[in-house]
XYZ file of C-alpha atoms in Angstrom:
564
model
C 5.055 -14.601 -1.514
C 8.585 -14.323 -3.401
C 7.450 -12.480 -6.243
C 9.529 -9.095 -4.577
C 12.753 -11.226 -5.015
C 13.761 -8.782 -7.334
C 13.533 -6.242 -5.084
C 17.720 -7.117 -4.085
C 18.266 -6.309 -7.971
C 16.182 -3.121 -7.553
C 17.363 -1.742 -4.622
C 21.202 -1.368 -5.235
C 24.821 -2.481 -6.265
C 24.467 -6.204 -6.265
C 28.237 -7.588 -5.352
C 29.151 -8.914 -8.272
C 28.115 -6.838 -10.484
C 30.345 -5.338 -12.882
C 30.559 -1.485 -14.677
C 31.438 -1.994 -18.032
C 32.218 0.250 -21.349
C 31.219 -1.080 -24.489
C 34.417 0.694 -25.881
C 36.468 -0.023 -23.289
C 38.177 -3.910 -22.284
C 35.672 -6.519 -22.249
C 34.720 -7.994 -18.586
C 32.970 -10.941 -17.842
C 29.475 -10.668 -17.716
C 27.556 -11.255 -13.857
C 24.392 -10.517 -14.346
C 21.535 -9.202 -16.518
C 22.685 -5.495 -15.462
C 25.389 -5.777 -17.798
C 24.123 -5.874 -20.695
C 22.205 -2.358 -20.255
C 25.647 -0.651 -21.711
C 24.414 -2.669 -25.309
C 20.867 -2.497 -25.070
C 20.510 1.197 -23.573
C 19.246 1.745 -20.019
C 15.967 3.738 -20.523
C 15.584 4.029 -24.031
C 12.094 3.747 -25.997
C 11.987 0.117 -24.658
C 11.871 0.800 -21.140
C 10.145 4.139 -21.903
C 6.650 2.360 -22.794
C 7.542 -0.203 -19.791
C 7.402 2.968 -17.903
C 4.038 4.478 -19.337
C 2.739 0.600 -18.911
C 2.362 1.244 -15.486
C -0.216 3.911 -15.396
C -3.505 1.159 -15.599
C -1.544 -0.628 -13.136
C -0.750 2.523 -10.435
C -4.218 2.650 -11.032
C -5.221 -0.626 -10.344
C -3.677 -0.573 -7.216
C -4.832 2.591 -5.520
C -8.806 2.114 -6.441
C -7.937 -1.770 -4.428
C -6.310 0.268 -1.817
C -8.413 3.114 -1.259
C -11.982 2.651 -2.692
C -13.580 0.822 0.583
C -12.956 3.985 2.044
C -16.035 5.843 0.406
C -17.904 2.818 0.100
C -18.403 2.666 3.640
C -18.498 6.371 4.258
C -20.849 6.991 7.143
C -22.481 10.947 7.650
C -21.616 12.574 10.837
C -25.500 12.934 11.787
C -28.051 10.522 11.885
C -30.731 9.854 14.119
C -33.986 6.953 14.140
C -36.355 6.518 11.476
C -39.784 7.170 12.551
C -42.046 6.114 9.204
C -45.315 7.490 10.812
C -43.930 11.160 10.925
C -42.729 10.926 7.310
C -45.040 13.632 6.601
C -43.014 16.219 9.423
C -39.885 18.056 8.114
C -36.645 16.406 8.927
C -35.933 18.994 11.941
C -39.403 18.259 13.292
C -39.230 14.879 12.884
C -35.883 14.898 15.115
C -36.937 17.514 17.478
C -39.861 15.250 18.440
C -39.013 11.691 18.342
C -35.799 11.883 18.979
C -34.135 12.426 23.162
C -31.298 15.243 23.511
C -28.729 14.957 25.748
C -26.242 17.598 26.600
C -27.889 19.515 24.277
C -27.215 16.911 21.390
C -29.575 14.462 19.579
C -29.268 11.144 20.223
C -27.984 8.901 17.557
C -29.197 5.402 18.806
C -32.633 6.053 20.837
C -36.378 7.554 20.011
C -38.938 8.030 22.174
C -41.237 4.370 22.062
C -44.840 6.379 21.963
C -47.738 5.731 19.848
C -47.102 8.572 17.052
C -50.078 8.364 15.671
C -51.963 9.642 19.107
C -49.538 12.585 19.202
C -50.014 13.592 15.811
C -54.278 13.611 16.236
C -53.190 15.595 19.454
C -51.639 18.448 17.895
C -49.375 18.416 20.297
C -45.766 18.376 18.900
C -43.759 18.924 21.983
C -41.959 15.955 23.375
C -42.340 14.323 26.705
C -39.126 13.607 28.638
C -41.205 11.608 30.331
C -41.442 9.322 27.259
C -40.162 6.111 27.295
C -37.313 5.203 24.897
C -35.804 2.277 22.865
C -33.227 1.292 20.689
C -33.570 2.719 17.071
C -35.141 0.488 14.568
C -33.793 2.212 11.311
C -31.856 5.293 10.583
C -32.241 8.356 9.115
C -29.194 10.512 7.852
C -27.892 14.136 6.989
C -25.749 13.551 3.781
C -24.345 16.997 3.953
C -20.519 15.984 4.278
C -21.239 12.532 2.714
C -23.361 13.275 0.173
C -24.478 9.872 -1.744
C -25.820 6.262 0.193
C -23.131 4.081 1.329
C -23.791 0.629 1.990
C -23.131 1.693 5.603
C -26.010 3.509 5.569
C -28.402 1.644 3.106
C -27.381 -1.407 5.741
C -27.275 0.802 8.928
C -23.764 0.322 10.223
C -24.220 2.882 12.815
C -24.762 2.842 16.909
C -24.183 -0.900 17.865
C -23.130 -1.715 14.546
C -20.706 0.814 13.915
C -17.725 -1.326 14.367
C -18.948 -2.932 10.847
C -16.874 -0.745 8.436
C -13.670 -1.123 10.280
C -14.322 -5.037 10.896
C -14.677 -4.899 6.841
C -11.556 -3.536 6.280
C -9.598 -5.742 8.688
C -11.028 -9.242 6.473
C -9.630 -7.236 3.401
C -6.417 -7.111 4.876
C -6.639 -10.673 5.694
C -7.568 -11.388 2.192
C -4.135 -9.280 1.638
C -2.094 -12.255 3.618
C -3.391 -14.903 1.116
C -3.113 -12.792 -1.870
C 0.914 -12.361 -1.322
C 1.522 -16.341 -0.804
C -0.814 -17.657 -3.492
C 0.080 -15.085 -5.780
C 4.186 -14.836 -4.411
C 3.855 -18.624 -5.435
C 2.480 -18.246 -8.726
C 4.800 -15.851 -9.638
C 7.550 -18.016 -8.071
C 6.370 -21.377 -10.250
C 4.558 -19.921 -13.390
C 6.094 -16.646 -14.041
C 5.552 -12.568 -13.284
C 2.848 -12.033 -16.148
C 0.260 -15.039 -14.879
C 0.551 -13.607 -11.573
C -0.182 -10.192 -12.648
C -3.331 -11.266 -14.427
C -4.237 -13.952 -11.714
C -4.507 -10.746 -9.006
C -5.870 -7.997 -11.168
C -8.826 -10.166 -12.553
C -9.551 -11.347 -9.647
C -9.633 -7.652 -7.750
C -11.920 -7.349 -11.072
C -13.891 -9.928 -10.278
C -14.672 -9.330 -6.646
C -14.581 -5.981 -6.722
C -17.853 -6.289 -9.178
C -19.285 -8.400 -7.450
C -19.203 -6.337 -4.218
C -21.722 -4.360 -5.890
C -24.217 -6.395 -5.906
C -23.620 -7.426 -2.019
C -26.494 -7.017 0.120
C -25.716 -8.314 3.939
C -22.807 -7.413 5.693
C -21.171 -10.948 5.524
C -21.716 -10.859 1.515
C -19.650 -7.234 1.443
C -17.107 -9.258 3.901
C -16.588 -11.847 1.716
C -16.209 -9.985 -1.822
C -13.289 -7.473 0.249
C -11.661 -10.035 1.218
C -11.909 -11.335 -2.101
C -10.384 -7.779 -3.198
C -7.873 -7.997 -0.760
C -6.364 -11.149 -2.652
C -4.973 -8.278 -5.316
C -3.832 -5.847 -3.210
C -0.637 -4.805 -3.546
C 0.549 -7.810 -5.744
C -1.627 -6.087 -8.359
C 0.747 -3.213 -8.982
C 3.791 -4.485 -7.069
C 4.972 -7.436 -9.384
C 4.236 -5.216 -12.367
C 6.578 -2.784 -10.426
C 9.192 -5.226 -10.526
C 9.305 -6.449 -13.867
C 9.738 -3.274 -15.415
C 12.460 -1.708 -12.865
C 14.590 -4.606 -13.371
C 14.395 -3.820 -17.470
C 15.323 -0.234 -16.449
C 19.474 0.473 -16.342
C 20.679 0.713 -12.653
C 20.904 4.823 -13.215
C 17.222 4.933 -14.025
C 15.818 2.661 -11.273
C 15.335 5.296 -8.486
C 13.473 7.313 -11.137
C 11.358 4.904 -12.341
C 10.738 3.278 -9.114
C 9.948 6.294 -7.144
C 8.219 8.873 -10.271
C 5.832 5.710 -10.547
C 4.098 5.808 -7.725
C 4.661 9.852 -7.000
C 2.820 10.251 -10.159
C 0.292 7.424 -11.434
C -0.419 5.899 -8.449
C -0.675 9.817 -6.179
C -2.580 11.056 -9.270
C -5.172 7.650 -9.144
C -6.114 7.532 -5.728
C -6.128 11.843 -5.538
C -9.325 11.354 -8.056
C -10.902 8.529 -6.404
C -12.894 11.055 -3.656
C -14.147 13.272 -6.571
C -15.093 9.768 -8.270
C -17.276 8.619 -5.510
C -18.861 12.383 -5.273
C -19.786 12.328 -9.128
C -21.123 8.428 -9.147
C -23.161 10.067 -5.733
C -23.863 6.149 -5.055
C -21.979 3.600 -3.708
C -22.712 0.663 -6.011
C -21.953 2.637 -9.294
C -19.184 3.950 -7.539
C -17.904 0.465 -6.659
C -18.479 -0.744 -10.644
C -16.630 2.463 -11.567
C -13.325 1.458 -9.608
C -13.333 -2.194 -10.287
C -14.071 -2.658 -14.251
C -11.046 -0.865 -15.146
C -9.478 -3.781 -13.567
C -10.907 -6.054 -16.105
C -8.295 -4.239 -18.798
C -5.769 -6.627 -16.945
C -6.589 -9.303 -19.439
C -4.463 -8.095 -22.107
C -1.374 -8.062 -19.926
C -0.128 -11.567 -21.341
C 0.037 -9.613 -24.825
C 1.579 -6.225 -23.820
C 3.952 -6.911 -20.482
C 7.002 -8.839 -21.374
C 7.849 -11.761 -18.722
C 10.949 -11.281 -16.474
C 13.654 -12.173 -18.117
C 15.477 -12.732 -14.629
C 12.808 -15.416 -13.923
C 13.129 -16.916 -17.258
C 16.795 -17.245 -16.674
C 15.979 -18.505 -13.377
C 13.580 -21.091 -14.414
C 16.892 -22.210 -17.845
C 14.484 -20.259 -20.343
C 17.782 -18.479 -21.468
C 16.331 -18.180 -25.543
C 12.938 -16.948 -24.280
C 15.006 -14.335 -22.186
C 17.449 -13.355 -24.772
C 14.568 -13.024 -27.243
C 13.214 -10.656 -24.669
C 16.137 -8.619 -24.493
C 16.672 -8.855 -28.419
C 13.525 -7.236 -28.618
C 14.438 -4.145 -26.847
C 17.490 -4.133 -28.680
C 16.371 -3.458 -31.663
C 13.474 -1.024 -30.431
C 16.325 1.160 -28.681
C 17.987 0.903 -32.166
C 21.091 -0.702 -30.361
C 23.348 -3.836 -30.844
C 24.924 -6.085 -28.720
C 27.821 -8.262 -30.280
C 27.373 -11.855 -31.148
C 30.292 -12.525 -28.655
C 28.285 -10.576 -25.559
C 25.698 -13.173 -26.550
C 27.106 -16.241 -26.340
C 29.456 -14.921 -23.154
C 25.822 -14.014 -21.816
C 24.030 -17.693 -22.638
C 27.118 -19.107 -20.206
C 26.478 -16.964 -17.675
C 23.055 -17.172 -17.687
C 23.336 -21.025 -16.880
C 25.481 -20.264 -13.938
C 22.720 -17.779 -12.818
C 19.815 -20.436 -12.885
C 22.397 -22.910 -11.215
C 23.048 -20.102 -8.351
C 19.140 -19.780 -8.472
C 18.659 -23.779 -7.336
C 21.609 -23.415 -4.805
C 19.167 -20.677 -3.026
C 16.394 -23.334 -2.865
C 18.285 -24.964 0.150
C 17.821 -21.795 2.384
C 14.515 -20.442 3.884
C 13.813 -17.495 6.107
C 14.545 -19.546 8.889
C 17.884 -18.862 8.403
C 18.022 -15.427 9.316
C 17.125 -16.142 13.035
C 20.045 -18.777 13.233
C 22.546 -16.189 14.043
C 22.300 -13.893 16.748
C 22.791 -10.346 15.009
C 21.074 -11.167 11.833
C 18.444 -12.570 13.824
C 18.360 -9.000 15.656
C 18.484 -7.287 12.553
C 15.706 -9.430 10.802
C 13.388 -9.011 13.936
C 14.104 -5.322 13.593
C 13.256 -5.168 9.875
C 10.226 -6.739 10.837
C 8.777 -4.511 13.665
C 9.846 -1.290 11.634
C 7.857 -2.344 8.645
C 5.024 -3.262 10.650
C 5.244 0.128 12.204
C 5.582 2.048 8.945
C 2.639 -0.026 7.901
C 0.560 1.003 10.548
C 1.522 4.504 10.710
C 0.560 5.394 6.942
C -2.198 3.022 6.768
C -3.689 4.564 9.525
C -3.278 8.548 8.699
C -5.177 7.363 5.648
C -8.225 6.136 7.128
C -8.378 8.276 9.684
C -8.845 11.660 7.341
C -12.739 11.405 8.200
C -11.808 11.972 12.116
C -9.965 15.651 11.299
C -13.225 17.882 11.241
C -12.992 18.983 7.853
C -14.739 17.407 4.515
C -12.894 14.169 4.389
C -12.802 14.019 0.327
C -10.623 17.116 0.027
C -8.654 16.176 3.319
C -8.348 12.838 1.491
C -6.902 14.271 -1.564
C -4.945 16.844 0.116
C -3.168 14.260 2.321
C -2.776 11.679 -0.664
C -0.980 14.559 -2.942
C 1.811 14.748 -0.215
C 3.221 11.345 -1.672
C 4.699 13.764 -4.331
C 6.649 15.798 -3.003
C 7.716 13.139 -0.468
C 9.328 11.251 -3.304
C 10.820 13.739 -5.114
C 12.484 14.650 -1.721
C 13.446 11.457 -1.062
C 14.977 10.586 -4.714
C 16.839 13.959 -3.572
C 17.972 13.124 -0.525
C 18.121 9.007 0.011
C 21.668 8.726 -1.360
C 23.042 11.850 0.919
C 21.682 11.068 4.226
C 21.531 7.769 3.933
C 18.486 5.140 5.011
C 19.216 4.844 8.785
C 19.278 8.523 10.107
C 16.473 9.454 7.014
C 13.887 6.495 8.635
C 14.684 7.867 11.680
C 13.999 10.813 10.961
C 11.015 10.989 8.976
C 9.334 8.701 11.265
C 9.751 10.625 14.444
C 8.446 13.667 12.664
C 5.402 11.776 11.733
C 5.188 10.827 15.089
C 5.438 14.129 16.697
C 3.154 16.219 13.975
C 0.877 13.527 14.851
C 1.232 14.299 18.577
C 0.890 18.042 17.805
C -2.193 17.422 16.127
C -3.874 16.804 19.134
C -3.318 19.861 21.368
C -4.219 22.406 18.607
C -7.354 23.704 18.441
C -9.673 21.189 16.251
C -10.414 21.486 12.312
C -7.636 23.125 10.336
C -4.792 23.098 12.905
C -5.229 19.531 13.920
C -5.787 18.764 10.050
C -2.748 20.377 8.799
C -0.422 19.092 11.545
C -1.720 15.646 10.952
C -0.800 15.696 7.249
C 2.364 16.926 7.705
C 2.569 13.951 9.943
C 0.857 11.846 6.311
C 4.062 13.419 4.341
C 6.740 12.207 6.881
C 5.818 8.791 6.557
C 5.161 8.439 2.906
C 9.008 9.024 2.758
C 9.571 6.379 5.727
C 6.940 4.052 3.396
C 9.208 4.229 0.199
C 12.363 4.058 2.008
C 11.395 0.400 3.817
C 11.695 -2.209 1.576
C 14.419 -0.657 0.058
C 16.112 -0.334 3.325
C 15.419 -4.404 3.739
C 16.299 -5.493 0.511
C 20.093 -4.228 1.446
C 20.359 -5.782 4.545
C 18.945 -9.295 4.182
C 21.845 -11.814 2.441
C 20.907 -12.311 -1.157
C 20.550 -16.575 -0.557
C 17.060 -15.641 1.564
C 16.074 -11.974 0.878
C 13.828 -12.873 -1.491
C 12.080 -15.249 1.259
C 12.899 -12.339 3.869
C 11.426 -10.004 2.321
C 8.332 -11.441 1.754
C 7.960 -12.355 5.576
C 8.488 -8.337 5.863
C 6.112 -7.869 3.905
C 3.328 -10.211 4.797
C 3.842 -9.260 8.511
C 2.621 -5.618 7.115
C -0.208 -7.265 6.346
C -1.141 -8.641 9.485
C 0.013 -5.092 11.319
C -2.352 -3.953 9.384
C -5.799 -5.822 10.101
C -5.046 -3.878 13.574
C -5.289 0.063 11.947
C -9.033 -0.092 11.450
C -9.494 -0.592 14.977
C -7.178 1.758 16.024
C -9.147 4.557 13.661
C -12.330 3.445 14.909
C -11.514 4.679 18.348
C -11.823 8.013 17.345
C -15.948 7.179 18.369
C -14.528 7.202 21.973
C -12.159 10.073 21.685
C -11.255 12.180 18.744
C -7.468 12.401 19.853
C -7.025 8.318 20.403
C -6.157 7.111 17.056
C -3.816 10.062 16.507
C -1.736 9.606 19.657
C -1.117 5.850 19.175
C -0.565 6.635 15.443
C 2.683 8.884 17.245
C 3.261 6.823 19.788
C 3.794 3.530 17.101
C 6.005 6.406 14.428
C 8.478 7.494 17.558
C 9.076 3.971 18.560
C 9.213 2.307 14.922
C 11.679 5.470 13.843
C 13.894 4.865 17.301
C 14.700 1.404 16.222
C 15.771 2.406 12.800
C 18.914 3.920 14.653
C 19.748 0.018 15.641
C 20.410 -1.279 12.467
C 23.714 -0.436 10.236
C 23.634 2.174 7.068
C 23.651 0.140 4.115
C 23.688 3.461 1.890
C 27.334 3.032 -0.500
C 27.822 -0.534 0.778
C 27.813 -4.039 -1.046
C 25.115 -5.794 -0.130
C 25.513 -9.194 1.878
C 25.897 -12.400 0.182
C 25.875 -15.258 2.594
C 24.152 -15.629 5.953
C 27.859 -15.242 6.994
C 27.852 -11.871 5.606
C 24.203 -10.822 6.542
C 26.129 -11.717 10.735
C 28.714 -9.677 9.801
C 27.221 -6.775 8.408
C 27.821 -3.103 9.640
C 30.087 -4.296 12.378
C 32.554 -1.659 11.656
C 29.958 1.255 11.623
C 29.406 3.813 15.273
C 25.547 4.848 16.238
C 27.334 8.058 15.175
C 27.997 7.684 11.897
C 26.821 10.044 8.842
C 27.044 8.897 5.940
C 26.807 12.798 4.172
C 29.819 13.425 6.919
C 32.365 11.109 5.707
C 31.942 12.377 2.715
């Protein structure tokens, strides 16, 4: 569950942390940070850090996203009649199966004894017939054009909940995943965690190929769900921290605006080419298997090491990228370094005696921490469920898909542009009301492209409300529990989040529904964002005493882009 304590070193000035010139006056060291004047802050080092990512962006969006088109389910489908097998598909449904309102059922057929109407000749139906609950399905794979195990199991009619039941266990599977593999990475270091979560996503996610019941698919998602994100995300975090603080917006944000937008854009066109589910399903989860060599190519944080009084197997670390940046750091920065690296791991054991209780001990800290909370769940919920709900915008959901994914682009590079000008408060705010309201729009426009343009817009809005969270957290909770705080964020994502598929899957009722609460949830999460303080330019807290005090000095007016 900790393993996103970095995230405080990642997502700004820490307090104490010093500027310094390697030709200027010596200052004491603080922290890791400054040694990136000797050892270069994104030179060939960090650079292959950086291209290390790509399996990993990967990783993590075929764990995200591919249940999506494994459970794909074709708009039309009607009852399986075997003993007209011989009748054209549109015969076939224009006599066995009831209309109503000028539509085909979906979940009834006339109960008759076929074989008497075909010797008849006759091959008119009876409204007269009786009818009864379908038996098996046939479908029309026009806009889903490959079996699913939706349809190979028939999750349709009664059982059409199935899909979005699935999902919600892999999500659950997502809670355990962050606190067995947050502990791992807590007690045994980043690296074993990262291969703990990807082979296991490799693992499971094989397996669900071979799943044949809907309690066997169940159990290998939630399986899955173990590696999501932790998969990518403490990969993430071991190589921003290597990165120099001028470099960490770039590499944080280009990361997942490229690799991961440019892994899960393919993943539709994947599924199309496999054109079946279990190959697709092997496709997306072997890759994961590449995981195994992480112990020899991804370097172990050297902030954990340092941490855990592994100074030499730290330094050795940071030698190492030394010499590949062709740079030197003087035998004095060294030793000064070893000195202060014991007071760090000493610091490190002092934070031991907090837990996240402590930020409900005081009352505005506890007000901001509750905030935190129900934003993130809210921005959770919001972009979890304009993904899953592109099959429910009337056009073919595997370019919507990749349409709406490819916004994540430009939403980061306008938010590396922007972040440190507006500031986090007003640019939440704002970025989740729009999402909000585009997703209101969308459902007064005519249906199809209107709706499905509006509602990505809406998708855009909130990928930039998405990257700015945990940032946004991780300089408001007091460094002696964010790490712990920030995982209770995060986990209570998780839980938001077993609620989404639900939400989507009211679209069977109304088209409109899941849009409208997906608005409603955006306007209210992005109101609250205007109740906690702008922690854009300021030192981040220290002490629970500091996390109380925090912002009192700021107005509900205040711009951050004004003042300056």
């Amino acid at each position: 569950m900790e393993s996103r304590e970095n995230l405080d070193k990642t997502g700004g000035t820490r307090l104490d942390q010093l500027e310094m010139n390697p030709t200027g006056p010596k200052k004491q060291l603080k922290d890791l940070d400054d040694l990136f004047p000797y050892i270069g802050d994104f030179g060939w080092y960090q650079r292959l850090l950086f291209l290390l990512m790509i399996p990993y962006s990967f990783f993590f969006a075929f764990v995200y996203f591919s249940q999506i088109f494994m459970t794909v389910v074709p708009e039309q489908h009607w009852c399986q009649v075997p003993e007209l097998a011989n009748l054209t598909a549109e015969l076939r449904r224009h006599l066995a199966i009831p209309q109503k309102e000028g539509q085909y059922e979906k979940c009834i057929v006339y109960d008759v004894d076929w074989n008497n109407v075909l010797t008849s000749g006759d091959l008119e139906p009876k409204v007269t017939w009786p009818t009864k609950k379908c038996d098996g399905w046939e479908f029309n794979f026009t806009d889903a054009p490959y079996e699913t195990i939706a349809t190979q199991l028939g999750w349709v009619c009664e059982r059409d909940n199935y899909p979005a039941t699935a999902q919600s266990i892999f999500f659950c599977g997502a809670i355990f995943g962050g606190l067995i593999f947050g502990w791992i990475a807590d007690k045994y270091g980043r690296v074993p965690a990262i291969l703990g979560t990807n082979m296991t996503g490799f693992v499971a996610g094989v397996a669900t190929a071979f799943t044949n019941s809907f309690w066997s698919f169940c159990l290998c998602r939630f399986l899955v769900g173990l590696a999501y994100d932790n998969c990518f995300m403490v990969m993430y975090i071991v190589v921003v921290e290597y990165v120099g603080p001028k470099w960490r917006t770039f590499v944080a944000n280009m990361s997942i605006a490229v690799y991961f937008t440019f892994a899960a854009c393919i993943l539709p066109w994947i599924a199309l080419a496999a054109a079946d589910w279990k190959i697709y399903t092997l496709i997306t989860s072997i890759p994961l298997g590449l995981s195994i060599l992480t112990p020899f190519i991804v370097p172990e944080s050297a902030r954990w090491l340092i941490s855990q009084g592994r100074i030499d197997e730290a330094l050795t670390i940071i030698q190492k990228c030394e010499r590949i940046n062709k740079r030197k750091i003087p035998d004095a920065v060294i030793k000064e370094f070893r000195d202060t690296a014991k007071e760090i791991a000493k610091a490190e054991e002092e934070f031991k005696n907090y837990s996240f209780l402590d930020l409900f001990k005081s009352p505005r800290l506890r007000r901001q921490s509750i905030l935190l909370v129900v934003i993130w769940m809210s921005i959770t919920m919001v972009f979890d469920g304009h993904v899953r709900n592109v099959g429910s915008l009337g056009l073919d959901m595997f370019l919507t898909f990749t349409i709406a994914t490819a916004t994540e682009f430009p939403a980061d590079i306008l938010l590396i542009l922007t972040l440190d000008v507006v500031g986090r408060r007003w640019l939440a705010f704002g970025s989740m009301v729009l999402s909000g309201v585009f997703s209101f729009l969308a459902t007064i426009v005519p249906f199809g492209i209107p709706s499905a343009s509006l509602a990505i817009v809406g998708r855009f809005a909130v990928n930039i409300s998405f990257n700015i969270g945990l940032q946004y957290a991780a300089e408001l909770l007091p460094t002696v529990v964010r790490a712990q705080g920030l995982a209770l964020i995060h986990i209570t994502g998780y839980v938001a989040n077993i609620l989404v598929p639900y939400i989507v899957y009211l679209a069977t009722i109304a088209i409109e529904i899941p849009l409208l609460i997906l608005g409603t949830i955006g306007i209210f999460g992005g109101c609250l964002c205007l109740a906690l303080p702008e922690s854009m330019g300021k030192a981040m807290p220290q002490t629970i005493q500091d996390g109380e005090e925090y912002g009192k000095d700021q107005k509900f007016w205040d711009f951050p882009c004004i003042k300056r």
